[in-house]
XYZ file of C-alpha atoms in Angstrom:
510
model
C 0.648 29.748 43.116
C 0.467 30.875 39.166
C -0.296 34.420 38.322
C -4.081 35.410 37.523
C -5.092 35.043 34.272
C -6.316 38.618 32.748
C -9.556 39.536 30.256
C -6.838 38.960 27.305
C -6.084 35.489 28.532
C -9.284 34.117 29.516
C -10.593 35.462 25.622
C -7.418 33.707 24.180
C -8.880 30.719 25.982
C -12.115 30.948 25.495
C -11.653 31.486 21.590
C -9.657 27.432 21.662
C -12.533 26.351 23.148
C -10.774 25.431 26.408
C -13.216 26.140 29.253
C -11.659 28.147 32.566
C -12.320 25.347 34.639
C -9.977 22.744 32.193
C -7.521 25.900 32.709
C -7.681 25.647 36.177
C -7.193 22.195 36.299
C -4.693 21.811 34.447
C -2.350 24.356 36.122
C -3.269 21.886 39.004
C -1.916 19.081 37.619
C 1.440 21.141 36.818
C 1.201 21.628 41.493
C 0.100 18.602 42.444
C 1.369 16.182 39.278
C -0.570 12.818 38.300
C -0.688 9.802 40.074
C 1.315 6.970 38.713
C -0.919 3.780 37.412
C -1.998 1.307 40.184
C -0.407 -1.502 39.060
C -2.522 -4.652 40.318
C -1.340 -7.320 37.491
C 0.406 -8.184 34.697
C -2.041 -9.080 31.976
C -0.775 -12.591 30.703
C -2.106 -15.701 28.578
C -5.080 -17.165 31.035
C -4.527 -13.736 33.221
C -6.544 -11.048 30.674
C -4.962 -12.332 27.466
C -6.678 -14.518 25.384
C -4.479 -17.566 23.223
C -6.896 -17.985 20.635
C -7.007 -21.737 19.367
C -7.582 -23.069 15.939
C -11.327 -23.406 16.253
C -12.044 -19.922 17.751
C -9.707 -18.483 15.116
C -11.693 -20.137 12.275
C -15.149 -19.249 14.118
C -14.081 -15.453 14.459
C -12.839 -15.587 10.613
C -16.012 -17.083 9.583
C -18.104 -14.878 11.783
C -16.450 -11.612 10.238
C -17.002 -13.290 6.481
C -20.546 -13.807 7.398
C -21.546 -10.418 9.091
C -18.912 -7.551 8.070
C -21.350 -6.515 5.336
C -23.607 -5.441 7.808
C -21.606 -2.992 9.536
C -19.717 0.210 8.457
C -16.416 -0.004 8.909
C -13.402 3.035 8.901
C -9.394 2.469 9.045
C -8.432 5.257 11.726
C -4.915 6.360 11.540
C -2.764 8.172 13.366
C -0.257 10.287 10.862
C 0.456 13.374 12.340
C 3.780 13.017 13.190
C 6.983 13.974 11.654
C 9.555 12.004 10.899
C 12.740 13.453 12.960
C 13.151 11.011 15.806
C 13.507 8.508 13.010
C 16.356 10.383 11.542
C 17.897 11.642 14.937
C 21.513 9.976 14.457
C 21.363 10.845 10.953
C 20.910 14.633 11.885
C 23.888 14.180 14.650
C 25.993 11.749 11.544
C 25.718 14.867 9.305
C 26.291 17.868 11.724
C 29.620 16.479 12.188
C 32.676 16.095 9.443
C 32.025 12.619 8.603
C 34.718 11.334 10.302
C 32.838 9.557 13.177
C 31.011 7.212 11.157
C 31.755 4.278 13.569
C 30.253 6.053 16.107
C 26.796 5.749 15.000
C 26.663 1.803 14.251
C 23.165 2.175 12.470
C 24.006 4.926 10.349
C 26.939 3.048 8.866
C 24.699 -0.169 8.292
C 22.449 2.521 6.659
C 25.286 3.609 4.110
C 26.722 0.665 3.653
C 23.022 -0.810 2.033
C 22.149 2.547 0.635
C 21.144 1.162 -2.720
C 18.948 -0.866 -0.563
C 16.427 1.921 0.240
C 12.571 2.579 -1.370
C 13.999 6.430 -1.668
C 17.605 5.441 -3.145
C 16.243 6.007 -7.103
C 14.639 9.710 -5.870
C 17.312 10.508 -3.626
C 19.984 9.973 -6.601
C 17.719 11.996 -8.952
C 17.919 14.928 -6.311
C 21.846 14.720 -5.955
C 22.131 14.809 -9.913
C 19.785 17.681 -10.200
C 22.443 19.750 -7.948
C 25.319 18.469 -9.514
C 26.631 15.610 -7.358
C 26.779 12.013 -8.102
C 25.637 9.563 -5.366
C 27.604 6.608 -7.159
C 30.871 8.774 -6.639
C 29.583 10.167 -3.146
C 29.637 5.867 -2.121
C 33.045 5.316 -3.505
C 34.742 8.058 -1.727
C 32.718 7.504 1.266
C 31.441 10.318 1.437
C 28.476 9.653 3.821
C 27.783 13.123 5.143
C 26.999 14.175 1.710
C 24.451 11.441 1.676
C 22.965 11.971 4.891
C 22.485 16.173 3.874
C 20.786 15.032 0.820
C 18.104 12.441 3.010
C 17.707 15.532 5.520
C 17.965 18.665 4.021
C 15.562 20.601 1.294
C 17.795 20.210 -1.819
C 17.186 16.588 -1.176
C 14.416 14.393 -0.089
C 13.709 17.062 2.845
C 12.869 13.892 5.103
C 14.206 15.352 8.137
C 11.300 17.335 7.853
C 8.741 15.715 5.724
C 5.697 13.747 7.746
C 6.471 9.578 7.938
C 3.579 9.136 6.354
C 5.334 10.372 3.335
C 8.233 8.667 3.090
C 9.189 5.939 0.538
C 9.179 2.747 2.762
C 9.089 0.209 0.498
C 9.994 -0.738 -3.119
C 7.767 -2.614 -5.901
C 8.379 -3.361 -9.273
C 5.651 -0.860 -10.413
C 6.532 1.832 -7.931
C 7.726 2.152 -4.381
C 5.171 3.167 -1.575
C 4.601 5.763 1.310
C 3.234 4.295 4.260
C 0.323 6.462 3.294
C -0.015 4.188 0.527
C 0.469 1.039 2.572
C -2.642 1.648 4.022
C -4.617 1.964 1.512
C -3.623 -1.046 0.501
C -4.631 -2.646 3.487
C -7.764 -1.072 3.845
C -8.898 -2.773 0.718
C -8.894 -6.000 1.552
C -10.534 -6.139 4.933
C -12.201 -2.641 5.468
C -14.200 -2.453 2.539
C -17.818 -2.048 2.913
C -21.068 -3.945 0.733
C -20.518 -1.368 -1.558
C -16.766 -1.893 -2.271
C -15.894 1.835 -0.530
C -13.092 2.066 1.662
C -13.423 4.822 4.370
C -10.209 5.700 5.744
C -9.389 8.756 7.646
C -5.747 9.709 8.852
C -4.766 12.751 11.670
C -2.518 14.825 10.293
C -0.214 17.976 11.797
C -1.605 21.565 10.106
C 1.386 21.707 8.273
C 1.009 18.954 6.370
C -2.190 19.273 5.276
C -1.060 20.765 1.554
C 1.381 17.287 1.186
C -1.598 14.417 1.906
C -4.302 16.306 -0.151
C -1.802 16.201 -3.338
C -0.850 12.545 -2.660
C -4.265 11.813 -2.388
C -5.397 13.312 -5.841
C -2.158 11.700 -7.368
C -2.391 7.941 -6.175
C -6.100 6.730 -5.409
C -6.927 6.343 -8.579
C -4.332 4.150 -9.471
C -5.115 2.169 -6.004
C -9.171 1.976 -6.776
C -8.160 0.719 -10.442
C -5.843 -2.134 -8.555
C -8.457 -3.250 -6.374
C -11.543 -2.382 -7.827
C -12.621 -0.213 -4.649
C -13.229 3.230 -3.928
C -11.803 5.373 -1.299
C -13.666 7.781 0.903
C -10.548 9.442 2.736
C -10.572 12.219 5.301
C -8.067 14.211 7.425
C -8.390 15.822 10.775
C -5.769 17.536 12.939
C -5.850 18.157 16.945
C -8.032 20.478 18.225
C -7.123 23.279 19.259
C -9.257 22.688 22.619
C -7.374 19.777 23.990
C -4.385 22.379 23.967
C -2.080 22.668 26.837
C -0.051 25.414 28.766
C 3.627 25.649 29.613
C 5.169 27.132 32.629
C 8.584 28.053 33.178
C 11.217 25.972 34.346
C 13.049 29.562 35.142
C 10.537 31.762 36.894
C 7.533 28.969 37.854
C 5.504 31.449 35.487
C 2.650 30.781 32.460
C 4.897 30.559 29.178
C 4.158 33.366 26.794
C 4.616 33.725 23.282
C 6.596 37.263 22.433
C 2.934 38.688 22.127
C 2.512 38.294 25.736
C -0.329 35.626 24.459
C -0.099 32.489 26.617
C 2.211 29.530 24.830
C -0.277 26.460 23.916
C 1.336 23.220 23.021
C -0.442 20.500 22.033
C -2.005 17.533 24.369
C -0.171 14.650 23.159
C -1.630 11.660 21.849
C -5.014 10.907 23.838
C -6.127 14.328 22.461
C -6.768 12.476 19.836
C -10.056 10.979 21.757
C -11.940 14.059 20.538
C -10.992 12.826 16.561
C -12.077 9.756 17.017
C -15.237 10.788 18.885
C -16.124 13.024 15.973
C -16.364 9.173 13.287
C -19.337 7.035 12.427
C -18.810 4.081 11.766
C -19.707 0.888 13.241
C -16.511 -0.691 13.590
C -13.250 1.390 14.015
C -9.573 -0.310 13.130
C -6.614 1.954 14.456
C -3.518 1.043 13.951
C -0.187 3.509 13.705
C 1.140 4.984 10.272
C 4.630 3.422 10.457
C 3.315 -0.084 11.527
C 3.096 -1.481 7.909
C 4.703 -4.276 6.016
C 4.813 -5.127 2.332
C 2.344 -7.263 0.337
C 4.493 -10.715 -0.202
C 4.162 -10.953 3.964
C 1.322 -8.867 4.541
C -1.302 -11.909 4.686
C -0.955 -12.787 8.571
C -1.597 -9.450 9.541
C -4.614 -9.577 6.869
C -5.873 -12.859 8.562
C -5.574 -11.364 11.992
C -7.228 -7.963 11.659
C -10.754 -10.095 9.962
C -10.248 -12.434 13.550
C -10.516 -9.166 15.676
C -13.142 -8.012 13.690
C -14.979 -11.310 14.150
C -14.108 -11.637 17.896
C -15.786 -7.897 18.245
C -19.289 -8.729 16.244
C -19.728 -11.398 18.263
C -18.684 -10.022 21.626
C -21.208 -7.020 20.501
C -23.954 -9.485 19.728
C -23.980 -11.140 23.462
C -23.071 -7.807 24.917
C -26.404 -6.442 23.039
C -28.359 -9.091 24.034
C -27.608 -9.315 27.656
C -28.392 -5.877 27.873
C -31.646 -6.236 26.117
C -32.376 -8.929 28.131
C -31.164 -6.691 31.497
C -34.177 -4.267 29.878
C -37.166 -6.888 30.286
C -38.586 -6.631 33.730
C -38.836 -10.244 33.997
C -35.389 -10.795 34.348
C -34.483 -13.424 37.053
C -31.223 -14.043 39.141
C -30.357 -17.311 36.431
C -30.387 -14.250 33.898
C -27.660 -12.609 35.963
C -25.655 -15.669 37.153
C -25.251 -16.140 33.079
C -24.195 -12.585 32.846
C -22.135 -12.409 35.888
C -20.128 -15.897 34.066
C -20.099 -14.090 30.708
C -18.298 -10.626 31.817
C -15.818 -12.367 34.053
C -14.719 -14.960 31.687
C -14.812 -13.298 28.615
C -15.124 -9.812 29.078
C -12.461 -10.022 32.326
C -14.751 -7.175 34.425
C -14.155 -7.817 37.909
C -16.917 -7.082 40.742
C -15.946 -6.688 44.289
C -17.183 -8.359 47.417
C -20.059 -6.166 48.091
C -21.470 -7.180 44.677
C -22.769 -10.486 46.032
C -24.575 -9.043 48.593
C -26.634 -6.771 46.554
C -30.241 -6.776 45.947
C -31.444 -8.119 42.305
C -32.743 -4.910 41.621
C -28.907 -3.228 42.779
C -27.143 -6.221 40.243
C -29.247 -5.150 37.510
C -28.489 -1.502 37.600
C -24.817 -2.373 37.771
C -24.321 -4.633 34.702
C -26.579 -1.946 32.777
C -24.348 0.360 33.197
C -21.533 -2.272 32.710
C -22.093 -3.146 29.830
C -23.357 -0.315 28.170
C -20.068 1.179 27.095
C -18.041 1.029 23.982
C -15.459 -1.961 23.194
C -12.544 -2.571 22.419
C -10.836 -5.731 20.720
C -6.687 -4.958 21.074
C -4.093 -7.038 19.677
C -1.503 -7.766 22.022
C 2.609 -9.509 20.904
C 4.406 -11.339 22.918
C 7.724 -9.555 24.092
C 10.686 -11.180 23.822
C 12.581 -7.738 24.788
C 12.986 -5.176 28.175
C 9.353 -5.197 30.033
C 7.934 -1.831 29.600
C 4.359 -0.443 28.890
C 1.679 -2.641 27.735
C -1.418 -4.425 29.312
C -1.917 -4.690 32.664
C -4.537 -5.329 35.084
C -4.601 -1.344 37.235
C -6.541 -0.587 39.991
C -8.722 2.857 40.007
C -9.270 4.989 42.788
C -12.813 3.097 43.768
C -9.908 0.134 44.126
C -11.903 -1.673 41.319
C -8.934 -3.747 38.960
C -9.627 -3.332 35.033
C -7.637 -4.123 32.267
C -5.523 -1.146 30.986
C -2.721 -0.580 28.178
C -0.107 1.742 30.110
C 2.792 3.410 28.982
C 6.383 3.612 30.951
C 5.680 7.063 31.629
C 2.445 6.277 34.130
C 5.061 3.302 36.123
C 6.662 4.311 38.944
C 9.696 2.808 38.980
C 10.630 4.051 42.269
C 8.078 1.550 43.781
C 9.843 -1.955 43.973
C 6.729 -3.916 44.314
C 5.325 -2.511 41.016
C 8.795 -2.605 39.363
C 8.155 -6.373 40.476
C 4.989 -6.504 38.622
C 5.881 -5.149 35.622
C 8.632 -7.786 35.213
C 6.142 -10.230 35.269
C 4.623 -8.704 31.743
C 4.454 -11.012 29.080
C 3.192 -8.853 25.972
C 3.549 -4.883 24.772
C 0.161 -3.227 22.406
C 1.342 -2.828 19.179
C -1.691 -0.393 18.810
C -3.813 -3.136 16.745
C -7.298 -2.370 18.074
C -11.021 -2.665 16.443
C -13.571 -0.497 17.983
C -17.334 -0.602 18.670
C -18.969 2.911 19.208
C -22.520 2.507 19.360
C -24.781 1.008 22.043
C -27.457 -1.817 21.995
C -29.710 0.817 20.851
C -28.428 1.819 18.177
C -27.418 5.168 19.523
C -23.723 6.345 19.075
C -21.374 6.589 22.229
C -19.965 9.947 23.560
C -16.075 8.583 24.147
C -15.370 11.658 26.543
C -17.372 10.114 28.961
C -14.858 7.063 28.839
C -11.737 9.298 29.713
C -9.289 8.650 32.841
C -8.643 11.938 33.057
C -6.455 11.520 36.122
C -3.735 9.753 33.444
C -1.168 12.317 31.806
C 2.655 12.826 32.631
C 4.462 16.063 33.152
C 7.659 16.159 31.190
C 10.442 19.639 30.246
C 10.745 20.817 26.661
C 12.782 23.269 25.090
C 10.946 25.990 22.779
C 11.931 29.533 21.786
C 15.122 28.681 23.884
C 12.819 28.691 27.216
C 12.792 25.113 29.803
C 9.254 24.490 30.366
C 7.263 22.279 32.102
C 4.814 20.760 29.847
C 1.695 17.924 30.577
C 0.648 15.301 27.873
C -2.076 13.052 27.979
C -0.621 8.936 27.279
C -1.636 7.671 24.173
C -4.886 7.589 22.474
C -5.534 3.794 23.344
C -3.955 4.398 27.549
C -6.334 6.761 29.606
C -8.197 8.047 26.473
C -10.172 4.619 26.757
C -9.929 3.960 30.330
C -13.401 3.155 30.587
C -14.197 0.651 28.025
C -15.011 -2.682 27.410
C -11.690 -3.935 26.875
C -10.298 -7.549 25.530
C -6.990 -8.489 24.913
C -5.968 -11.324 22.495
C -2.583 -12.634 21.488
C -1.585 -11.770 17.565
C 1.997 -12.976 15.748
C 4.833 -10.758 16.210
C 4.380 -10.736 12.046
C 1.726 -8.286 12.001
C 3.697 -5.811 14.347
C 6.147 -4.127 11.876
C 7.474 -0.944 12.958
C 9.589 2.023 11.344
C 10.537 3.606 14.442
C 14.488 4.458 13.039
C 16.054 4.634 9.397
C 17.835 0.844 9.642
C 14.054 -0.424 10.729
C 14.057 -0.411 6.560
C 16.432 -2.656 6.452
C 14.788 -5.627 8.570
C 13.279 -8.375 6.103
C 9.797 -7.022 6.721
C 10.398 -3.706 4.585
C 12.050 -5.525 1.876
């Protein structure tokens, strides 16, 4: 049992905006933990995955040429995190004397191409500002030099810098920020009638200051290139999707040295509440670091307008079988149409009691079916360990839906789902188009789409106290448990990740 909360505490909460009940359970879920995912399937091509072929390709292209005007669109991304697990070895390279070099294979790959780098021309800049020469620094080998100048504030500061702001990639005019990647991309396939491109990043408090001066300093030179303009905005977490700590030591709330209650923040599905909070018709997300540069940027161009197109027209029949669900002369060949329309397209399985139902009872069901937001996700084939990624998971009603999962919700103490998830085929690269709004027109409230029985419970280190902390799975995992969800095979091309410094060196960022 925790301790009671006092007046102080329940004002602290009360002032996040976290209710006493969300309190409660969430000092539940630190007793009682959450249940691992129900693992009923692998999703794979002709099992929940769709192989597109050349005709549906060129019928989803031609359907997003022919109807994107008529929707607003926004390029959702998530930026708020820093960029120190990218430079992890770098920090371990340069605590040391420089000696162990060969112990860090990827760090020596690094040095060894350091002229190679978007940052190399800025980072030597920095070094000669303070004295040192970066030429001499790679002729006497002197890495750990280097690597303090990457990391450290008299340098680039990238250790800690967001990754949105890093130099990724170089161009003969000048070399880019992911931030600026983006842009990019947004201008050629999220661009509205009226040639504005909405984008709108989440970003950590602290960076706040560093994104609103890169905005005023490069969109104009962006909406000269391409002849668009930009409608940009920036959110952070809320403060109500917060989360206590308890203590590893004592079993007891974390406090701050206030005697305030320690909040930490919800991990990434918090990010539902963002997301719920845009507008637009038609939502891309897609993570900061997954970028690539423009000479082999056109597959993942092609691929993000056949998503789109897939979605319209998946809304269109969606819309008009629940329109047609709405007109009281609706017979059972209505239903058998829509019964072969959600299985084999929209994958939504119905169990054996369905076919005994009343017409009246099947009606109600695929109104509220169908009524729900969607979800187009783009889904690469993995030629690597099986881990998270789609699956087919059962729910505690026992009803089997497709689901993108993360390693964290597997228990791999259970050899018959260990069994399953070597059967996985494909991993989310977090390429997903959205559709918000219902058939009438009326926006969606996503909370009402939340699993909130996903999350993990994992031990941090903070103010040098063990604690027990809970995150919700990604934004695109529990978050959107409860849409509409269809998963389609994309090229491994338009999955180009930055996840450590020698990811910059792959042909992709070059």
């Amino acid at each position: 049992m925790f301790e009671q909360f006092s007046p102080k505490d329940l004002e602290q909460i009360g002032a996040r905006g976290i209710s006493e009940t969300k309190i409660r359970t969430q000092l539940d879920n630190f007793e009682n933990g959450f249940p691992f995912a129900d693992i009923d399937n692998a999703a794979t091509v002709g099992n929940g995955i769709a192989k597109l072929i050349d005709f549906e390709i060129g019928n989803c292209i031609k359907e997003y040429e022919a109807f994107k005007d008529e929707y607003t669109m926004l390029k959702f991304v998530p930026a708020s995190g820093a960029a120190s697990r990218m430079f992890k070895d770098l920090v371990k390279f340069s605590l040391g004397d420089g000696s162990d070099l060969d112990k860090y294979p990827d760090i020596k790959e690094c040095m060894l191409n350091i002229r190679k780098f978007a940052f190399f021309s800025k980072l030597k800049s920095k070094m000669r500002k303070e004295g040192v020469s970066i030429d001499e620094c790679i002729k006497s080998e002197d890495y750990k030099s280097i690597a303090e100048y990457i990391l450290g504030e008299k340098g680039l500061n990238y250790q800690k810098k967001p990754k949105a702001m890093l130099l990724f990639h170089n161009y003969d005019d000048a070399p880019r920020t992911p931030f600026e990647e983006h842009l990019v991309e947004g201008a050629v396939y999220a661009a509205d009638i009226n040639k504005v491109v909405h984008l709108h990043f989440t970003i950590s408090a602290d960076h706040r200051a560093m994104f609103e001066k890169k905005i005023m300093e490069v969109v104009p030179k962006f909406e000269e290139k391409f002849g668009v303009k930009y409608d940009i905005t920036l959110s952070e977490q809320k403060p109500k999707t917060d989360m206590i700590a308890i203590n590893n030591a004592d079993g007891k709330l974390v406090r701050n040295t206030d005697g305030s209650l320690l909040f930490r923040p919800g991990g990434h599905g918090s990010l539902i509440e963002n997301l719920n909070d845009c507008t637009e018709d038609i939502i891309f997300i897609k993570n900061i670091d997954n970028v690539t540069t423009d000479s082999l940027r056109e597959t993942t161009y092609t691929y993000k307008k056949i998503l789109v197109g897939m979605l319209i027209m998946l809304k269109r029949s969606v819309d008009d079988a629940l329109r047609k669900l709405d007109n009281l002369s609706v017979t059972n060949a209505d239903i058998a149409q829509i019964e072969a329309f959600a299985s084999t397209v929209l994958q939504i399985k119905v169990g054996m009691a369905y076919f005994g139902w009343s017409l009246r009872e099947k009606i109600a069901f695929w109104q509220k079916k169908l009524n729900r937001p969607i979800r187009v996700c783009g889904m690469v084939k993995n030629d690597g360990e099986p881990g998270g990624g789609p699956f087919w998971v059962r729910n505690s009603k026992g009803e089997s839906s497709l689901q993108i999962i993360e390693s964290s919700q597997i228990d791999f103490n259970n050899r018959y789902q260990v069994e399953l998830v070597k059967k996985s085929s494909h991993f989310n690269p977090v390429d997903l188009v959205c559709s918000v709004y219902n058939y009438r027109g009326n926006k969606f409230n996503l909370n009402n789409y939340i699993d909130h029985k996903t999350g993990f419970i994992s031990s941090k280190s903070q103010n040098g106290i063990d604690m027990k902390i809970q995150e919700r799975p990604g934004l695109w995992n529990g978050a959107m448990a409860d849409w509409i969800t269809v998963f389609v095979e994309v090229p491994p091309e338009t999955f180009t990740p930055v996840k450590t410094l020698v990811d910059l060196l792959r042909p992709e960022h070059r």
